[in-house]
mmCIF file of C-alpha atoms and ligand atoms in Angstrom:
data_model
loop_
_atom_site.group_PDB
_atom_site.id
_atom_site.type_symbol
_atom_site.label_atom_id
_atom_site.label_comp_id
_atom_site.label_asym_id
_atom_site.label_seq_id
_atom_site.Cartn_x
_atom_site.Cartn_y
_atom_site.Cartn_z
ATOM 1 C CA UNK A 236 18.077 -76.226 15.074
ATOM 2 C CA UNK A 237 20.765 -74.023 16.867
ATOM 3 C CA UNK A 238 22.251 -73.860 13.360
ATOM 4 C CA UNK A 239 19.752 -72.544 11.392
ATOM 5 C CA UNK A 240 18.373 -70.350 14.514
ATOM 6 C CA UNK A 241 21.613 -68.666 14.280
ATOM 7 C CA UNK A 242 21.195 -68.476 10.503
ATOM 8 C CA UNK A 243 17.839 -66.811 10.827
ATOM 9 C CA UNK A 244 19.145 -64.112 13.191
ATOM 10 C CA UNK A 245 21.970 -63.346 10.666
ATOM 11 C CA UNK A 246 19.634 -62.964 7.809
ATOM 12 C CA UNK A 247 17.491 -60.803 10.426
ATOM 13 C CA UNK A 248 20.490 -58.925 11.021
ATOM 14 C CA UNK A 249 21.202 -58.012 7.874
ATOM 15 C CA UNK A 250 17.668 -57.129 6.753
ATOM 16 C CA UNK A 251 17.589 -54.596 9.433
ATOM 17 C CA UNK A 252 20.603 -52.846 8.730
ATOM 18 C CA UNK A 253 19.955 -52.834 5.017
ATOM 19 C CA UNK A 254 16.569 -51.231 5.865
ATOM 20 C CA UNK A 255 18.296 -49.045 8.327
ATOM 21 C CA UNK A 256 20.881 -47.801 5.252
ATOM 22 C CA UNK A 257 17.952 -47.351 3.644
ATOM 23 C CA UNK A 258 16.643 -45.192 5.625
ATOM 24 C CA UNK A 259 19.785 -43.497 6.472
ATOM 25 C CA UNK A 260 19.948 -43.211 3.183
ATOM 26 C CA UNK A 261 16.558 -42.065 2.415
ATOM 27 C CA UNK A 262 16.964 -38.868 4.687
ATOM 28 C CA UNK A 263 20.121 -37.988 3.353
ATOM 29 C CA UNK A 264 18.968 -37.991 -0.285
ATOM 30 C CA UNK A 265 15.507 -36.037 0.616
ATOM 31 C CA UNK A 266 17.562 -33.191 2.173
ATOM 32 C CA UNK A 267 19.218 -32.863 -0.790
ATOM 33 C CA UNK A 268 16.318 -33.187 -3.381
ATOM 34 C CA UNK A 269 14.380 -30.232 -0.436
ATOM 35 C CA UNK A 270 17.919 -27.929 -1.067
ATOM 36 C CA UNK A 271 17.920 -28.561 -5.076
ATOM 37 C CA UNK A 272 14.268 -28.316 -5.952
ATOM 38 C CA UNK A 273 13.870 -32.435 -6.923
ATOM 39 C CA UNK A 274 10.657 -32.498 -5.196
ATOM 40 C CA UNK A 275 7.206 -31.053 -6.723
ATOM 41 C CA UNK A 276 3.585 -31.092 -6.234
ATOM 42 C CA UNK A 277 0.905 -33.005 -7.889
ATOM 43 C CA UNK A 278 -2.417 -31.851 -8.321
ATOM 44 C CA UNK A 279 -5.374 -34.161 -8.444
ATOM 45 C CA UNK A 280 -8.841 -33.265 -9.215
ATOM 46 C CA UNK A 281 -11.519 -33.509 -6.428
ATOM 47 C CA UNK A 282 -14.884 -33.360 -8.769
ATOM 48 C CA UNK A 283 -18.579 -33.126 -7.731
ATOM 49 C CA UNK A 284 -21.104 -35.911 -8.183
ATOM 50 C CA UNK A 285 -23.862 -33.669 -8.144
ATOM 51 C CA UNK A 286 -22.442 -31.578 -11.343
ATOM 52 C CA UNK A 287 -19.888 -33.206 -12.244
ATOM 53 C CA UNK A 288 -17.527 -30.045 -12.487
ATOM 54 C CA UNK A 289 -13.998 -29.902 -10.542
ATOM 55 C CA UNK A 290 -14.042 -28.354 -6.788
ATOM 56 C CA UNK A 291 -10.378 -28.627 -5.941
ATOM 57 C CA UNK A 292 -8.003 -30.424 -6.145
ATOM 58 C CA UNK A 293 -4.962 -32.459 -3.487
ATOM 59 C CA UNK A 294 -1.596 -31.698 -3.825
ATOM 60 C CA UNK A 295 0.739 -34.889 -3.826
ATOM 61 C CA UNK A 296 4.252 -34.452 -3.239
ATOM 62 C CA UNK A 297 6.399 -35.905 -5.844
ATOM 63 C CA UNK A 298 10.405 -36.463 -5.882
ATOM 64 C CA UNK A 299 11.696 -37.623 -8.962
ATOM 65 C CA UNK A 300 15.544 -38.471 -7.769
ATOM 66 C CA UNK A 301 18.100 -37.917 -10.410
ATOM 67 C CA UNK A 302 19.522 -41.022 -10.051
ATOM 68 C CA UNK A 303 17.546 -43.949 -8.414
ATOM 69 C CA UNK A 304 14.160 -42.067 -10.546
ATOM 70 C CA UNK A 305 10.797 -41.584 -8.833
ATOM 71 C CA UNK A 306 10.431 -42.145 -5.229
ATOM 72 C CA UNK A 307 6.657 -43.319 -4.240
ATOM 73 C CA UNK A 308 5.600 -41.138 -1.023
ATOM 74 C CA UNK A 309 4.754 -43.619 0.915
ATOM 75 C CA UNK A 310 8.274 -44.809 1.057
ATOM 76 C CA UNK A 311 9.868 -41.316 2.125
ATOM 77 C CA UNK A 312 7.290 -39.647 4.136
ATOM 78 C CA UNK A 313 7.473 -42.500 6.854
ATOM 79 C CA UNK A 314 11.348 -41.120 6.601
ATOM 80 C CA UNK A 315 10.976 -37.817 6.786
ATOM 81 C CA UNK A 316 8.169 -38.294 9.719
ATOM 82 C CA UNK A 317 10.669 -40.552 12.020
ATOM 83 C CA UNK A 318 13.478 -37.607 11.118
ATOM 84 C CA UNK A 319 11.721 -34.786 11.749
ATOM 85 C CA UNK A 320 12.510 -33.759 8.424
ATOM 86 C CA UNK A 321 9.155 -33.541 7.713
ATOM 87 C CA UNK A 322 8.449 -30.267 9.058
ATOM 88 C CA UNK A 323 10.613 -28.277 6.648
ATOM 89 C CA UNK A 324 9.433 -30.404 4.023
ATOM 90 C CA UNK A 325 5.882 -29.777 5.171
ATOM 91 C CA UNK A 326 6.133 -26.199 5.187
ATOM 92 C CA UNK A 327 7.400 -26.111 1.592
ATOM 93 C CA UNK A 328 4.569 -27.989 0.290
ATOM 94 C CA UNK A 329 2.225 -26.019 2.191
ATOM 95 C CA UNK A 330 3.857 -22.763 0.644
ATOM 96 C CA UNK A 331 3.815 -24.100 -2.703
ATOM 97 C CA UNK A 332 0.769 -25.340 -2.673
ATOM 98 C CA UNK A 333 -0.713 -21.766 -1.656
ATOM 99 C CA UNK A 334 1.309 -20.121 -3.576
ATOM 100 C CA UNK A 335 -0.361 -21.748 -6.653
ATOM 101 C CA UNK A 336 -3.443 -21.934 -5.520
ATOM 102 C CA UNK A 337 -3.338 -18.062 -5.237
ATOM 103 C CA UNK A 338 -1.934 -17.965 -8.874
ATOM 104 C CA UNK A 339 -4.891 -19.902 -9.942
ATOM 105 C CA UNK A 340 -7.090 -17.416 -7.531
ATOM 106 C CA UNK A 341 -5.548 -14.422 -9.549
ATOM 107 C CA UNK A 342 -5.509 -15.884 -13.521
ATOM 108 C CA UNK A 343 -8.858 -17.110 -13.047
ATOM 109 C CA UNK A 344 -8.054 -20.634 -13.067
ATOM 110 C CA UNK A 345 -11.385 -22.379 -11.589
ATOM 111 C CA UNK A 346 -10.056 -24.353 -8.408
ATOM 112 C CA UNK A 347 -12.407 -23.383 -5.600
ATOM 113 C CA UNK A 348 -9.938 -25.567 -2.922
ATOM 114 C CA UNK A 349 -6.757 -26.196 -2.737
ATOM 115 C CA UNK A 350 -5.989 -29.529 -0.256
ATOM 116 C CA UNK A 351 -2.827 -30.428 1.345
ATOM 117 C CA UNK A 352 -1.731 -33.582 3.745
ATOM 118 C CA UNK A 353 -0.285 -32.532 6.888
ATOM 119 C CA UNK A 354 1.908 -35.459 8.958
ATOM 120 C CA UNK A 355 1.552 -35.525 13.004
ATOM 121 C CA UNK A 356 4.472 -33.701 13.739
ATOM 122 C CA UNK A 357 3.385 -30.824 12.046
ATOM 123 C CA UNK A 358 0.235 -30.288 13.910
ATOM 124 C CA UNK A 359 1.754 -30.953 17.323
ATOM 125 C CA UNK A 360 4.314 -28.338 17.156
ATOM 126 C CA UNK A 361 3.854 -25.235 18.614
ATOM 127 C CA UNK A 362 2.928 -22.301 16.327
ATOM 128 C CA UNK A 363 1.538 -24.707 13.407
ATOM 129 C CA UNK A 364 -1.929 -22.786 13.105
ATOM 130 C CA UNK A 365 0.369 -18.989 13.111
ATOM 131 C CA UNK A 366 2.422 -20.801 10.366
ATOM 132 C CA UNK A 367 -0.582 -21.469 8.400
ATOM 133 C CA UNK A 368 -1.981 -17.833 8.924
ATOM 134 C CA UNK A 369 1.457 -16.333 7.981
ATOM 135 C CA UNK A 370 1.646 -18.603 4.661
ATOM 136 C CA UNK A 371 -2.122 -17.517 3.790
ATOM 137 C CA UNK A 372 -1.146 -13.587 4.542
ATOM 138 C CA UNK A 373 1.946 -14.083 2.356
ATOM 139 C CA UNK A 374 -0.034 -15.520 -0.422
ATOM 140 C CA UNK A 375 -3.283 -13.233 -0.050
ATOM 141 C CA UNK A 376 -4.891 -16.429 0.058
ATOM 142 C CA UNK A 377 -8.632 -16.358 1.071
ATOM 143 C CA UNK A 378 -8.294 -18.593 3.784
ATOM 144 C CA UNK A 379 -11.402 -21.054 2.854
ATOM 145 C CA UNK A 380 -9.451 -22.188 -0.319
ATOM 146 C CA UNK A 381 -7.192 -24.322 1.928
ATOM 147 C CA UNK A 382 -8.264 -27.649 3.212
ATOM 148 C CA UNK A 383 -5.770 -29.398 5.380
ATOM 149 C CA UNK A 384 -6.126 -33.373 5.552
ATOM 150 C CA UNK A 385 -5.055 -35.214 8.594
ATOM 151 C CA UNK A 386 -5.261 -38.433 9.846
ATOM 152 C CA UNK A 387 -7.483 -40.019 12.514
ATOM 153 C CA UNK A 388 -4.327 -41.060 13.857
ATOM 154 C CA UNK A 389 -3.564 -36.916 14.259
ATOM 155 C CA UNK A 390 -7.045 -36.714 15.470
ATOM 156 C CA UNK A 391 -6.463 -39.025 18.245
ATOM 157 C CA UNK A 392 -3.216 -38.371 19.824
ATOM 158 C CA UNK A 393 -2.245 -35.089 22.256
ATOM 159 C CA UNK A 394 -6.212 -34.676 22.158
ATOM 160 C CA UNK A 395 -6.305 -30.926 24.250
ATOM 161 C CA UNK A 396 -3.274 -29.754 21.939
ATOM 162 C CA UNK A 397 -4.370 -31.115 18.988
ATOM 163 C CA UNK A 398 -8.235 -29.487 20.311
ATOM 164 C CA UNK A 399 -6.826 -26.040 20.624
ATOM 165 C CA UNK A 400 -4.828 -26.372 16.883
ATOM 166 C CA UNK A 401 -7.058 -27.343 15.130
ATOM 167 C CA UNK A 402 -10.206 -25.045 16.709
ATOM 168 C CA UNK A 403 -7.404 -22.300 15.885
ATOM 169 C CA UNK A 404 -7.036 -23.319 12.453
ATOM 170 C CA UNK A 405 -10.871 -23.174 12.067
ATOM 171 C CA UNK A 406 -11.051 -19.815 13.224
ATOM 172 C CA UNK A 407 -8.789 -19.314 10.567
ATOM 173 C CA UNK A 408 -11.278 -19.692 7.988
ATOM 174 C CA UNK A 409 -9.934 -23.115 6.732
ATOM 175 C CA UNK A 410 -11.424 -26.252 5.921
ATOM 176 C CA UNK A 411 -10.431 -30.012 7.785
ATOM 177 C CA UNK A 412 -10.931 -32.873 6.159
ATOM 178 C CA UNK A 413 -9.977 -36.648 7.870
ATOM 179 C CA UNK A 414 -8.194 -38.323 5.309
ATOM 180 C CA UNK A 415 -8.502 -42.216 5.356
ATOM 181 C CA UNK A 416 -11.200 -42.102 7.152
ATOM 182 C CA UNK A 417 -12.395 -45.487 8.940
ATOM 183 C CA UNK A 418 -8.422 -46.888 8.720
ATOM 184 C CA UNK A 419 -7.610 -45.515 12.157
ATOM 185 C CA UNK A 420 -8.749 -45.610 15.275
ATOM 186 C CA UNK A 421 -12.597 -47.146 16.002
ATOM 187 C CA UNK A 422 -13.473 -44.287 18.155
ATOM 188 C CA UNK A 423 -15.563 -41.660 17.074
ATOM 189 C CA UNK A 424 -15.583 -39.456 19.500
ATOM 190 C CA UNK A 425 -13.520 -36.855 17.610
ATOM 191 C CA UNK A 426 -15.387 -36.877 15.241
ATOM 192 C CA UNK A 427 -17.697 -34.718 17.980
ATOM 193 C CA UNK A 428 -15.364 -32.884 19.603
ATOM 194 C CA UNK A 429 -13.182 -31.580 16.398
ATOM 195 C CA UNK A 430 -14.145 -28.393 13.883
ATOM 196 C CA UNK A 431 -13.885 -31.270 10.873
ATOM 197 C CA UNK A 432 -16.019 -30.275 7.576
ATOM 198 C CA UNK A 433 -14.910 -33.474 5.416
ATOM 199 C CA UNK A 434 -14.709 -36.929 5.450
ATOM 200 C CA UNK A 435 -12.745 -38.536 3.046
ATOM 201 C CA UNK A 436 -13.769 -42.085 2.555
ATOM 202 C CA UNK A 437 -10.717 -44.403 2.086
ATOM 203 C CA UNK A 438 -9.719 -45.917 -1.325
ATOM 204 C CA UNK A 439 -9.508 -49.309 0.927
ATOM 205 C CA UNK A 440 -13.560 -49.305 1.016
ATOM 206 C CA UNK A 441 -14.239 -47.425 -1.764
ATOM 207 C CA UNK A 442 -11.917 -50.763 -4.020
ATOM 208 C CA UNK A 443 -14.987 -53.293 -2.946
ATOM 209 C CA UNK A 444 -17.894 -50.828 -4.202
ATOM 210 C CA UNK A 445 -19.801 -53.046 -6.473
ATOM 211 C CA UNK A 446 -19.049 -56.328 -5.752
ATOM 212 C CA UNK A 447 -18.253 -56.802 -2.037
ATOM 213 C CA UNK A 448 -21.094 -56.295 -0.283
ATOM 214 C CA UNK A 449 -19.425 -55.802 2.897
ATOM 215 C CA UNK A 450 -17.278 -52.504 1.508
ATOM 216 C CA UNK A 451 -20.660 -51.129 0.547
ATOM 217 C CA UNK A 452 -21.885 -51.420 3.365
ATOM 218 C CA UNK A 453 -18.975 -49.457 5.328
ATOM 219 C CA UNK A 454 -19.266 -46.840 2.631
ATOM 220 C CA UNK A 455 -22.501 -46.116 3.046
ATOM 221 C CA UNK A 456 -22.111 -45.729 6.777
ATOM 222 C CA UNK A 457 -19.716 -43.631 6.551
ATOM 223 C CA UNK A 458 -21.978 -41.471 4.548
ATOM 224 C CA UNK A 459 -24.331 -41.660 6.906
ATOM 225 C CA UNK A 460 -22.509 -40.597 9.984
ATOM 226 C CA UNK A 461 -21.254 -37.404 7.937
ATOM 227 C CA UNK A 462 -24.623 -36.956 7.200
ATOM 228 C CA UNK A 463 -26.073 -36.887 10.665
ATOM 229 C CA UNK A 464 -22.840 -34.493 11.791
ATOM 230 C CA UNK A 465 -22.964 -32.327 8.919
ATOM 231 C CA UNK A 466 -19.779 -33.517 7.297
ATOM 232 C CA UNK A 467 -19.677 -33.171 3.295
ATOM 233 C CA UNK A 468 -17.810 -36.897 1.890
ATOM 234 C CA UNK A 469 -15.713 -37.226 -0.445
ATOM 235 C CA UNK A 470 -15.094 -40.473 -1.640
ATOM 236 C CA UNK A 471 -11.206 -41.398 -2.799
ATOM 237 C CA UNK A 472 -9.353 -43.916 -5.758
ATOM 238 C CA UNK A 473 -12.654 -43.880 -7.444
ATOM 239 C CA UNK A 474 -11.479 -45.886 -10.275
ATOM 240 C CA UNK A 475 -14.694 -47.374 -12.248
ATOM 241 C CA UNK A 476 -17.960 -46.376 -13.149
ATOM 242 C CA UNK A 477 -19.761 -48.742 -11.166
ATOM 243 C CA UNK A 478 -18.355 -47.502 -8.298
ATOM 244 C CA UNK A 479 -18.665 -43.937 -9.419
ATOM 245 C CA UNK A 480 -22.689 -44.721 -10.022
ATOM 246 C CA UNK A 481 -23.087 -46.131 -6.307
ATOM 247 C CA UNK A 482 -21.031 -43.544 -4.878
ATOM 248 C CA UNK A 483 -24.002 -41.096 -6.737
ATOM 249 C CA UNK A 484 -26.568 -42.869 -6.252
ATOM 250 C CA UNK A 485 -25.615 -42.753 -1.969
ATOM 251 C CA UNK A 486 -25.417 -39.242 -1.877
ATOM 252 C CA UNK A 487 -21.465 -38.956 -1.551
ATOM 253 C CA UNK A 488 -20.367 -35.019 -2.323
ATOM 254 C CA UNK A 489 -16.984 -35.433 -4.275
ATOM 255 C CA UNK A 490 -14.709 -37.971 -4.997
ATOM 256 C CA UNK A 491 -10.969 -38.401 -6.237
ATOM 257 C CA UNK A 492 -9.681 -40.764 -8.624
ATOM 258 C CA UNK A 493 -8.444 -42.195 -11.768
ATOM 259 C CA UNK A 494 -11.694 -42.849 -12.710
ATOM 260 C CA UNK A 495 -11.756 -38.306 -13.378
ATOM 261 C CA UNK A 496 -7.917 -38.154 -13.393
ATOM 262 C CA UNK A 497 -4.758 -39.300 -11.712
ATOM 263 C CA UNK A 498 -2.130 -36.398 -9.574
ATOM 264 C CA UNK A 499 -1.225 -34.051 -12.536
ATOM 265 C CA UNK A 500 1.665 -31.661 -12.727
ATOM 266 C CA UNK A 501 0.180 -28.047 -13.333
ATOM 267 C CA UNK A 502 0.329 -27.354 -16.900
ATOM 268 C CA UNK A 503 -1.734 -30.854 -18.005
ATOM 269 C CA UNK A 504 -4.030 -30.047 -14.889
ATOM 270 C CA UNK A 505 -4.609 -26.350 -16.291
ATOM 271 C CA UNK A 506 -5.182 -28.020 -19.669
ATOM 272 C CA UNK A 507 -7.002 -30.854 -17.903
ATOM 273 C CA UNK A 508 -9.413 -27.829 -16.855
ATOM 274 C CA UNK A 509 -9.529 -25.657 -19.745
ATOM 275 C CA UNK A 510 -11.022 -28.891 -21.348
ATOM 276 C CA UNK A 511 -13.605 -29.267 -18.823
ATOM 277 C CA UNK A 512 -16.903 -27.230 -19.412
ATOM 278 C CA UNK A 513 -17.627 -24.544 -17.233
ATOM 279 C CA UNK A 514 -19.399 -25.003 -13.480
HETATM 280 P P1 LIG B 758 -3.387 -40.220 0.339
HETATM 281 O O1 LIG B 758 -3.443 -38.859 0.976
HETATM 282 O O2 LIG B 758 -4.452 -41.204 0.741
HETATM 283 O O3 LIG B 758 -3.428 -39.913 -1.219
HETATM 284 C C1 LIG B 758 -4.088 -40.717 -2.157
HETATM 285 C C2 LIG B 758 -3.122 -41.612 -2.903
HETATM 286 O O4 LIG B 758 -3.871 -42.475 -3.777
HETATM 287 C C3 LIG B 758 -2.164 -40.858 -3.793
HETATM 288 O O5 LIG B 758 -0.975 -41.641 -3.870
HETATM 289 C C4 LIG B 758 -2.884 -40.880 -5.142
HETATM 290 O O6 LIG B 758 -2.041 -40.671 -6.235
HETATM 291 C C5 LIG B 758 -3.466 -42.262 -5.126
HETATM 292 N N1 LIG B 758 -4.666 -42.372 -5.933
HETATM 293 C C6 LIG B 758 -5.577 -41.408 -6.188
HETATM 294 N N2 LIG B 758 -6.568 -41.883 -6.946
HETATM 295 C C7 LIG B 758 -6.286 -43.186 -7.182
HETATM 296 C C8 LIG B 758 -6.967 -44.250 -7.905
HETATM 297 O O7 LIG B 758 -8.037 -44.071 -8.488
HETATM 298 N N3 LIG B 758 -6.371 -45.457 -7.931
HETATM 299 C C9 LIG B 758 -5.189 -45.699 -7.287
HETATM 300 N N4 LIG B 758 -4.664 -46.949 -7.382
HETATM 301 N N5 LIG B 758 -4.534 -44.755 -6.588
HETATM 302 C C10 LIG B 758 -5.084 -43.499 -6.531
HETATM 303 P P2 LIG B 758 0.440 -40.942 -3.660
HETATM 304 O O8 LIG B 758 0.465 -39.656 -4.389
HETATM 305 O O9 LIG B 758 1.446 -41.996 -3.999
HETATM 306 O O10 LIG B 758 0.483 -40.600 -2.129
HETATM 307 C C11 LIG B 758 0.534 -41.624 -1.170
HETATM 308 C C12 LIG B 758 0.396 -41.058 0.222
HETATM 309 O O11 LIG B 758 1.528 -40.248 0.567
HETATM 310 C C13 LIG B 758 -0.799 -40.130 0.403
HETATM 311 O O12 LIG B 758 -1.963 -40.902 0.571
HETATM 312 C C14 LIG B 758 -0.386 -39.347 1.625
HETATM 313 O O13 LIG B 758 -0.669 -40.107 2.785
HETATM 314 C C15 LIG B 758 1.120 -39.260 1.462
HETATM 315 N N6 LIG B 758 1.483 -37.920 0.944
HETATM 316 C C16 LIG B 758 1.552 -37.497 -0.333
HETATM 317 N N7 LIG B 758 1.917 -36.193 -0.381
HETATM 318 C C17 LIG B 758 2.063 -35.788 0.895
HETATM 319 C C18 LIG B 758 2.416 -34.521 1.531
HETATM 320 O O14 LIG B 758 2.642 -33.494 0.896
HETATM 321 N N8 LIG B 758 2.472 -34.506 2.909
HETATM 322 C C19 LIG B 758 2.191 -35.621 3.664
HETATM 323 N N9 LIG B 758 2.257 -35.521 4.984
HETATM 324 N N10 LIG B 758 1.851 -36.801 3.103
HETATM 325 C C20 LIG B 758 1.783 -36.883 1.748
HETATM 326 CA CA1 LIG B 759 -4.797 -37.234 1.406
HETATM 327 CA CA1 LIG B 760 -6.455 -40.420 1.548
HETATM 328 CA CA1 LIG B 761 -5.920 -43.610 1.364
#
C-alpha cells in the first residue's frame, strides 16, 4: 500500500508540473501571439425571435498559434486571468471590437450591438469604466452599441466596487448583460441592486430544451424573473429548431447559436448579413 501510495503521489507530481509547464507555457506563448497579431475576434450573430433579423452580434477571441494551431478560449483565458495578462489582452479586444463595430456604424453595415466578455480583473481595477469611455471617444462609438457581458461570479465579488463600476458604466450609455446566467452564484440579489439590461440564458439549460423537462423548466424561469425586472433574455447555443420554437413560443428576446450561425470572422459575417433580408 505504501508502494503504490508513493506511486500515486509521483504520478500526482508529475501531472501538476506538466499542467504547471503548461501553463507556464501558455502565458508565454499568448504574450507573444498579443505582440504579433495571432489573436482575432469572432463575431457571432445575436438574432431576434420576434423578427427574426440580426441585433448584434459577440465577439469571441480567437488565437490560431502558428505552431501547436487553434487554441480553444477556455483553455487560455483561465491563463491569462491567473496572470494578469488578461487586462492587456482585454483592452485589445475591447478596442478591436469597437473599432469595428464603428466601421460597421460608418459603412452601414446593420449591427445595432456590438458585445464583448469582460474577465473579473478587468472590472475590479481602478479606472475600468474611464477606459471604456476613452475607447468609445476614440472610436466615436455611440455608446449604446456596446454591451459588456460579465459573469455572476463578477457580479458577486467586491460588491460596493463592482456597484460603483458598473452604475458608472451605465451612465455611460452602455448596455450589461450577465452572461451564463443561473451557473453562478444562487443569490439574486444583484440582480436588484445592479444597472443589468440582459440576461443571457446559459447554453447548459438551453441543451435540455425539448426533451428534459427539468431544463425547461429553469429556462422558463429565468424568463420570468427578467420579465418581472425588466431584463430583455437572450437565450445562448441555440442549436435546433425545437429548441428555437420553445424558446419563441416563451417569449425569450434573442438568442445565439449554431442553430443562426457559429463565431464568424468579419468578411463571411458581412456576407453572412448581406444575405440576410433587411430588418
Ligand atoms: P461564452 O461567453 O459563454 O461564449 C459562448 C461559447 O459557446 C463560445 O465558445 C461560442 O463559440 C460557443 N457557442 C455558441 N453557440 C453555440 C452552439 O450553438 N453550440 C455550441 N456547442 N457552442 C456554441 P468560445 O468562442 O470557444 O468561447 C468560450 C468562452 O471563452 C466564452 O464563453 C467566454 O467565457 C470566453 N471568452 C471568449 N472570448 C473572450 C474574451 O474576449 N474575453 C473574455 N474574458 N472571455 C472570452
Ligand atoms: Ca459571453
Ligand atoms: Ca455565455
Ligand atoms: Ca455559456
Amino acid at each position: 500500500a505504501k508502494q503504490s501510495g508513493r506511486n500515486n503521489f509521483k504520478v500526482f507530481a508529475e501531472l501538476m508540473r506538466a499542467q504547471a509547464d503548461e501553463i507556464l507555457l501558455i502565458e508565454h506563448e499568448l504574450r507573444d501571439a498579443l505582440a504579433n497579431e495571432h489573436l482575432s475576434l469572432y463575431y457571432q450573430p445575436q438574432i431576434s425571435m420576434q423578427t427574426g433579423a440580426v441585433t448584434g452580434v459577440e465577439a469571441l477571441l480567437r488565437w490560431q498559434h502558428p505552431e501547436i494551431g487553434f487554441i480553444s478560449p477556455s483553455r487560455f483565458i483561465p491563463v491569462a486571468e491567473e496572470s494578469g495578462l488578461i487586462l492587456e489582452l482585454g483592452s485589445w479586444v475591447l478596442r478591436t471590437a469597437a473599432r469595428q463595430q464603428a466601421l460597421w456604424c460608418s459603412t452601414g453595415v446593420p449591427v445595432a450591438s456590438m458585445a464583448v466578455n469582460l474577465s473579473a480583473g478587468q472590472v475590479y481595477k481602478d479606472g475600468f469604466a474611464e477606459m471604456v469611455a476613452g475607447v468609445l471617444e476614440q472610436n466615436q462609438l455611440p455608446p449604446a452599441m456596446l454591451d459588456l457581458e460579465l459573469t455572476e461570479r463578477i457580479a458577486m465579488e467586491h460588491s460596493s466596487k463592482t456597484l460603483t463600476t458598473l452604475t458608472e458604466l451605465q451612465e455611460l450609455g452602455v448596455t450589461l448583460s450577465i452572461d451564463d446566467f443561473g451557473t453562478g452564484y444562487s443569490s439574486l440579489s444583484y440582480l436588484k441592486r445592479y444597472p443589468i439590461n440582459k440576461l443571457k440564458i446559459d447554453k447548459s439549460f438551453v441543451d435540455g430544451v425539448g426533451d428534459d423537462p427539468e431544463d425547461q423548466a429553469i429556462v422558463l424561469a429565468i424568463i420570468g424573473i427578467a420579465r418581472a425586472l425588466g431584463f430583455r433574455t437572450v437565450a445562448e447555443g441555440v442549436e435546433t429548431a425545437a429548441q428555437w420554437q420553445f424558446l419563441h413560443d416563451h417569449g425569450c428576446d434573442e438568442y445565439q447559436g449554431y442553430y443562426f450561425s457559429r463565431a464568424l470572422p468579419v468578411q463571411e459575417l458581412e456576407a453572412l448579413l448581406r444575405a440576410q433580408p433587411p430588418a
